[in-house]
Amino acid sequence: MIRRRGRWWGAAAVLLVLAAAGCSNRVDIGAAGPAATPAAKTGGRLTVAVVTHGAAGDPFWSIVKNGAVQAGKDLKVRVTYQGSGVPQTQAQFIDAAVNQHVDGLVVSMANPDALKASVERAVHAGIPVITINSGGDKSVQFGAITHVGQDETIAGRAAGKRLADAGVKHAICVVHEAGNIGLTQRCQGAAQGLGGRLDTVQVNVNNLAQAQATLRAKLTADHSIGAVLTLNPAIATAAVAAESGSGSSAKIATFDLSGDVTTAIEQGRIQFAVDQQPYLQGYLPVQMLRLYHDNDNTVGGGQPVLTGPGFVTKANAAKVAELAKRGTR
Amino acid sequence: MSAPAVPDERVAAVSPVRRLLVRPELGALIGAVVVFVFFALLSSTFRSADGVANWLDPASTLGIMAVAVALLMIGGEFDLSAGVLTGTTGLAVTILATRFGLNVWLAVLLSLVLALAVGLANGYVVTRTKLPSFIVTLGMFLVLQGLNLGVTKLLTGNVLVGGLVGRSGFDSAHLVFASSVVLGGTYFKVSIVWWLVLTVLATLVLLRTRFGNWVFAVGGDANAARKVGVPATRTSMALFATTATAAWLVGTITALRNTSAQADAGVGDELTFIVAAVIGGCLLTGGFGSAVGASLGALIFGMTSVGIVYAGWDADWYKLFLGAMLLLAVFANQFVRRYAERRRRS
């Protein structure tokens, strides 16, 4: 019994020693942070914290992260990445970055109200902040240098224009989340770009079978529909399935990418995908913070910097599929 | 209980060392110290005042829940609806104040009524049907999750309800539930105060009151407890109501702090509460555990979630670390308990 207890305490002691040894020569970045910032204006190692609302394992956000990490390697920036879909946890991550006196902060603001205090605290502490992906309309108000993301109305307009160029007069826009303002903006933009008739169809992204049935009913009933614009890759795949056998020859286009969508584009079953290029939403802000630090540059002139709409068509689908394997598209 | 005329082994003198070892919170205490030392060595920010305030914050909201859930678990029940109920109450406060124009305090009060109704419903169904609380509250979990999304979208057409700032009563409610206390130039969230007060309160109730004895008795053996006159049904109902009240407090704190509420808030947190309580020495079978232990479990969570950021590790590993902590904690608890029991018999 004594021996057993000895083993436990021994293990604890080893753990402690390991912990101490592993970090004894490690210097906390925060210790030298504020003093170093004004003096070292060019070159040198920077620390940038990226805090997003993406949950760990989300395919979209893992591409954003890869972009930020690659920029860090290219530009001698130490990039840390944290993500949480829980707004108060995201605020705590921002607070942690501020306490560490990072040289720059990149934040996605899905719920700007919840992050207001923490972002403003960072700005107040003299940390340059760049917002990405969401919350662009609050970016300047909170004191961020700029916003990097996609303007949904502009992206919708470009998609509508592309469909109009393909000869489409009548299209449907498939909304998969009620009340998501970004989706409404995409459809409104698409209507402007198309110039013809655009109906909105409501489906539920959590019930793909039913979404497929709804779309099939719509396509079977109305052969004048020349195009289906979906706003989510899973719904796009459902639309492809709905079309086969419905007698309709509507063109299908979608927002955002997935492996299935890229394959369908290669096969010509989907015309194109509007890509907001998440890699850029990770890479560019790190680069901008480097330039801001070294050369006092700001990008965008108070306007958001757009990472989209980029387009994936039959022409580049094979290449994009190849790049997707590297985790950059 | 009357003092026995002949001294028996139940009241025999116990050595202080063993009395310490059989404390349910010992494992969590050791764990908390190890985690603190570990991250404090890795990062000077972690041990700075700002750093401490930073990691006490997630520990506080989790701790409030963990303490209540620990009481319930000692009483022999689970509440899987506790996590999503924090979302329900937060949404209720936000929607009532912004869409129905109620004073924020009134909205907070109505939200409490709603929480108590949910808690008592859980308690009523569990005690009445004798079904496992695991299943009953799992049903409630799904019901609330659906209601949160459905009602929120129905009333607001959105999944994010904002706009609490500037509503009547917001400032004073914010002060009570979501402000910060300045201590030596460092901002500590007021939720930390709530957490500490509730931990002390729960400990006193558990160890110094008749109700506390009832909780241990009901959790240990409900039938035996009933036979010696413990009102088991009432005790269980009170415990479910306590968990619901804690969920209301956390939901209110979160809503006022975020000045908004999300329809998916709190989903998945219920297991975290249970994990914190178990790290703190609660048995899944009931009848054993402590409020202080649950708070220490929450502290381990808080230190880890923020400590990983300070250490500059990839957050992808956070869950792995927590899982290892949980297993270590239950191993330690198991070992300590076996050791103590063997000593008693010899």
Short mmCIF file of N, CA and C in Angstrom, two decimals, chain A residues 1 4-5 8-9 15-16 19-20 22-23 26 28 30-31 56 65 78 80-83 85 87-88 92-93 95-97 99-100 110-114 121 177-180, chain B residues 30 37-38 41-45 50-51 54 57-58 153 157-158 160 162-163 189 254 257-260 262 305-306 309-316 331-332 335 339 342-343:
data_model
loop_
_atom_site.label_atom_id
_atom_site.label_comp_id
_atom_site.label_asym_id
_atom_site.label_seq_id
_atom_site.Cartn_x
_atom_site.Cartn_y
_atom_site.Cartn_z
N MET A 1 0.84 -1.20 0.00
CA MET A 1 0.00 0.00 0.00
C MET A 1 0.87 1.25 0.00
N ARG A 4 2.35 1.63 -3.29
CA ARG A 4 1.42 2.17 -4.28
C ARG A 4 1.32 3.68 -4.17
N ARG A 5 1.23 4.14 -2.92
CA ARG A 5 1.11 5.57 -2.75
C ARG A 5 2.37 6.25 -3.26
N TRP A 8 2.23 6.83 -6.87
CA TRP A 8 1.39 7.97 -7.24
C TRP A 8 2.12 9.28 -7.08
N TRP A 9 2.71 9.42 -5.88
CA TRP A 9 3.40 10.70 -5.64
C TRP A 9 4.59 10.84 -6.56
N LEU A 15 5.74 14.56 -13.17
CA LEU A 15 4.94 15.49 -13.96
C LEU A 15 5.36 16.93 -13.72
N LEU A 16 5.52 17.25 -12.43
CA LEU A 16 5.89 18.61 -12.05
C LEU A 16 7.26 18.98 -12.61
N ALA A 19 7.06 19.53 -16.23
CA ALA A 19 6.44 20.81 -16.51
C ALA A 19 7.43 21.94 -16.33
N ALA A 20 8.19 21.86 -15.24
CA ALA A 20 9.15 22.91 -14.95
C ALA A 20 10.27 22.93 -15.99
N GLY A 22 10.21 21.79 -19.03
CA GLY A 22 9.73 22.12 -20.36
C GLY A 22 9.60 23.60 -20.59
N CYS A 23 9.58 24.37 -19.53
CA CYS A 23 9.29 25.78 -19.75
C CYS A 23 10.28 26.71 -19.08
N ARG A 26 11.65 29.35 -21.29
CA ARG A 26 10.67 29.92 -22.19
C ARG A 26 10.29 31.31 -21.70
N ASP A 28 7.80 34.48 -21.74
CA ASP A 28 6.45 34.85 -22.09
C ASP A 28 6.48 36.06 -23.00
N GLY A 30 4.26 38.17 -23.47
CA GLY A 30 3.62 39.31 -22.84
C GLY A 30 4.58 40.18 -22.05
N ALA A 31 5.62 39.58 -21.50
CA ALA A 31 6.51 40.31 -20.60
C ALA A 31 7.16 41.50 -21.29
N ALA A 56 -14.05 24.27 -33.34
CA ALA A 56 -12.93 23.43 -33.76
C ALA A 56 -13.45 22.33 -34.68
N LYS A 65 -7.84 29.20 -40.76
CA LYS A 65 -6.70 28.99 -39.86
C LYS A 65 -5.44 28.67 -40.66
N ARG A 78 4.29 35.19 -35.28
CA ARG A 78 3.82 34.05 -34.48
C ARG A 78 2.31 34.17 -34.40
N THR A 80 -1.34 32.75 -33.24
CA THR A 80 -2.10 31.82 -32.40
C THR A 80 -3.53 31.84 -32.88
N TYR A 81 -4.19 30.69 -32.85
CA TYR A 81 -5.57 30.62 -33.34
C TYR A 81 -6.46 30.01 -32.28
N GLN A 82 -7.57 30.70 -31.96
CA GLN A 82 -8.57 30.15 -31.05
C GLN A 82 -9.93 30.36 -31.69
N GLY A 83 -10.83 29.43 -31.48
CA GLY A 83 -12.17 29.60 -32.01
C GLY A 83 -13.21 29.05 -31.05
N GLY A 85 -17.73 29.05 -30.83
CA GLY A 85 -19.03 29.56 -31.25
C GLY A 85 -19.81 30.18 -30.10
N PRO A 87 -20.27 33.07 -27.66
CA PRO A 87 -19.74 34.44 -27.70
C PRO A 87 -18.93 34.84 -26.46
N GLN A 88 -19.39 34.42 -25.26
CA GLN A 88 -18.65 34.86 -24.07
C GLN A 88 -17.28 34.19 -24.01
N GLN A 92 -13.61 35.93 -23.92
CA GLN A 92 -12.54 35.57 -22.96
C GLN A 92 -11.23 35.32 -23.70
N PHE A 93 -11.30 34.72 -24.87
CA PHE A 93 -10.09 34.50 -25.67
C PHE A 93 -9.48 35.84 -26.09
N ASP A 95 -9.83 38.67 -24.43
CA ASP A 95 -9.24 39.22 -23.21
C ASP A 95 -7.87 38.61 -22.95
N ALA A 96 -7.77 37.30 -23.17
CA ALA A 96 -6.49 36.62 -22.94
C ALA A 96 -5.42 37.17 -23.86
N ALA A 97 -5.78 37.40 -25.12
CA ALA A 97 -4.81 37.94 -26.08
C ALA A 97 -4.37 39.35 -25.67
N ASN A 99 -4.33 40.56 -22.61
CA ASN A 99 -3.47 40.42 -21.44
C ASN A 99 -2.05 40.03 -21.83
N GLN A 100 -1.93 39.33 -22.94
CA GLN A 100 -0.60 38.91 -23.39
C GLN A 100 0.08 39.98 -24.22
N ALA A 110 -19.45 37.35 -35.31
CA ALA A 110 -20.78 36.86 -35.65
C ALA A 110 -21.81 37.51 -34.73
N ASN A 111 -21.42 37.80 -33.51
CA ASN A 111 -22.29 38.46 -32.54
C ASN A 111 -21.55 39.69 -32.01
N PRO A 112 -21.56 40.80 -32.77
CA PRO A 112 -20.74 41.97 -32.43
C PRO A 112 -21.05 42.52 -31.03
N ASP A 113 -22.34 42.52 -30.64
CA ASP A 113 -22.70 43.09 -29.33
C ASP A 113 -21.92 42.41 -28.21
N ALA A 114 -21.81 41.08 -28.30
CA ALA A 114 -21.18 40.32 -27.23
C ALA A 114 -19.68 40.58 -27.17
N ARG A 121 -11.61 47.02 -25.61
CA ARG A 121 -10.52 46.95 -24.63
C ARG A 121 -9.19 46.75 -25.36
N GLU A 177 -31.74 28.95 -44.12
CA GLU A 177 -31.85 29.31 -42.70
C GLU A 177 -32.74 30.54 -42.61
N ALA A 178 -33.91 30.39 -41.99
CA ALA A 178 -34.80 31.54 -41.86
C ALA A 178 -34.13 32.59 -40.98
N GLY A 179 -34.20 33.82 -41.40
CA GLY A 179 -33.74 34.88 -40.53
C GLY A 179 -32.26 35.15 -40.55
N ASN A 180 -31.50 34.41 -41.36
CA ASN A 180 -30.09 34.73 -41.50
C ASN A 180 -29.97 35.88 -42.49
N ILE B 30 -6.01 18.88 -5.45
CA ILE B 30 -4.69 18.54 -5.98
C ILE B 30 -4.63 18.87 -7.47
N VAL B 37 -0.05 25.44 -11.14
CA VAL B 37 1.42 25.49 -11.17
C VAL B 37 1.92 25.28 -12.59
N PHE B 38 1.32 24.34 -13.27
CA PHE B 38 1.71 24.01 -14.63
C PHE B 38 1.63 25.23 -15.54
N LEU B 41 3.87 28.29 -14.53
CA LEU B 41 5.27 28.16 -14.94
C LEU B 41 5.42 28.45 -16.44
N LEU B 42 4.41 28.09 -17.21
CA LEU B 42 4.48 28.28 -18.66
C LEU B 42 4.33 29.74 -19.05
N SER B 43 3.55 30.49 -18.30
CA SER B 43 3.21 31.84 -18.74
C SER B 43 3.13 32.79 -17.56
N SER B 44 3.83 33.91 -17.66
CA SER B 44 3.77 34.89 -16.58
C SER B 44 2.44 35.63 -16.60
N THR B 45 1.83 35.73 -17.78
CA THR B 45 0.53 36.39 -17.87
C THR B 45 -0.52 35.61 -17.09
N ASP B 50 -4.36 40.30 -14.17
CA ASP B 50 -5.24 40.29 -15.34
C ASP B 50 -5.52 38.86 -15.78
N GLY B 51 -4.46 38.06 -15.72
CA GLY B 51 -4.61 36.66 -16.12
C GLY B 51 -5.56 35.92 -15.20
N ASN B 54 -9.00 36.79 -15.85
CA ASN B 54 -9.37 36.18 -17.13
C ASN B 54 -9.87 34.75 -16.93
N ASP B 57 -13.14 34.05 -14.84
CA ASP B 57 -14.41 34.36 -15.49
C ASP B 57 -15.12 33.11 -16.02
N PRO B 58 -14.48 32.32 -16.90
CA PRO B 58 -15.18 31.09 -17.33
C PRO B 58 -15.43 30.14 -16.17
N LYS B 153 -37.26 32.10 -33.38
CA LYS B 153 -37.44 32.43 -34.79
C LYS B 153 -38.85 32.95 -35.05
N GLY B 157 -37.77 36.22 -35.94
CA GLY B 157 -37.33 35.93 -37.31
C GLY B 157 -35.83 35.80 -37.41
N ASN B 158 -35.17 35.59 -36.30
CA ASN B 158 -33.72 35.52 -36.31
C ASN B 158 -33.25 34.52 -35.26
N LEU B 160 -30.44 35.25 -33.50
CA LEU B 160 -29.66 36.08 -32.58
C LEU B 160 -30.52 37.26 -32.18
N GLY B 162 -30.75 40.66 -30.16
CA GLY B 162 -29.89 41.67 -29.53
C GLY B 162 -30.71 42.88 -29.12
N GLY B 163 -29.98 43.92 -28.70
CA GLY B 163 -30.63 45.19 -28.43
C GLY B 163 -31.03 45.42 -26.99
N LYS B 189 -14.86 40.06 -13.09
CA LYS B 189 -16.29 39.99 -13.42
C LYS B 189 -17.09 39.70 -12.14
N THR B 254 -25.20 35.78 -18.67
CA THR B 254 -24.70 35.70 -20.04
C THR B 254 -25.44 36.68 -20.96
N ARG B 257 -24.46 40.24 -20.17
CA ARG B 257 -23.07 40.51 -20.55
C ARG B 257 -22.94 40.64 -22.06
N ASN B 258 -23.59 39.74 -22.78
CA ASN B 258 -23.52 39.78 -24.25
C ASN B 258 -24.48 40.82 -24.83
N THR B 259 -25.35 41.37 -23.98
CA THR B 259 -26.45 42.25 -24.40
C THR B 259 -27.26 41.62 -25.55
N SER B 260 -27.22 40.30 -25.60
CA SER B 260 -27.93 39.58 -26.65
C SER B 260 -28.00 38.12 -26.25
N GLN B 262 -28.34 33.99 -28.05
CA GLN B 262 -28.36 33.15 -29.24
C GLN B 262 -29.25 31.95 -29.00
N SER B 305 -9.01 26.28 -20.02
CA SER B 305 -9.47 26.90 -21.27
C SER B 305 -8.67 28.16 -21.58
N VAL B 306 -8.34 28.95 -20.56
CA VAL B 306 -7.57 30.17 -20.80
C VAL B 306 -6.06 29.87 -20.81
N VAL B 309 -4.51 29.11 -24.07
CA VAL B 309 -4.25 30.30 -24.88
C VAL B 309 -2.93 30.94 -24.47
N TYR B 310 -2.74 31.08 -23.16
CA TYR B 310 -1.51 31.71 -22.68
C TYR B 310 -0.28 30.88 -23.01
N ALA B 311 -0.44 29.57 -22.97
CA ALA B 311 0.69 28.70 -23.27
C ALA B 311 0.98 28.69 -24.77
N GLY B 312 0.06 29.25 -25.55
CA GLY B 312 0.26 29.31 -26.98
C GLY B 312 0.06 27.98 -27.67
N TRP B 313 -0.73 27.11 -27.05
CA TRP B 313 -0.99 25.82 -27.67
C TRP B 313 -2.14 25.93 -28.64
N ASP B 314 -2.21 24.96 -29.49
CA ASP B 314 -3.32 24.85 -30.42
C ASP B 314 -4.57 24.47 -29.64
N ALA B 315 -5.63 25.27 -29.77
CA ALA B 315 -6.86 25.02 -29.02
C ALA B 315 -7.52 23.71 -29.43
N ASP B 316 -7.10 23.16 -30.56
CA ASP B 316 -7.67 21.87 -31.00
C ASP B 316 -7.48 20.80 -29.93
N PHE B 331 -9.63 8.66 -11.35
CA PHE B 331 -8.68 7.66 -10.86
C PHE B 331 -8.23 8.03 -9.45
N ALA B 332 -7.88 9.32 -9.29
CA ALA B 332 -7.39 9.78 -7.99
C ALA B 332 -8.46 9.60 -6.93
N PHE B 335 -8.88 5.95 -6.09
CA PHE B 335 -7.75 5.46 -5.32
C PHE B 335 -7.84 5.91 -3.87
N TYR B 339 -8.37 3.54 -0.62
CA TYR B 339 -7.34 3.59 0.41
C TYR B 339 -7.97 3.86 1.77
N ARG B 342 -10.04 0.86 3.00
CA ARG B 342 -9.22 -0.27 3.44
C ARG B 342 -8.64 0.03 4.83
N ARG B 343 -8.23 1.29 5.02
CA ARG B 343 -7.68 1.66 6.31
C ARG B 343 -8.71 1.50 7.41
#
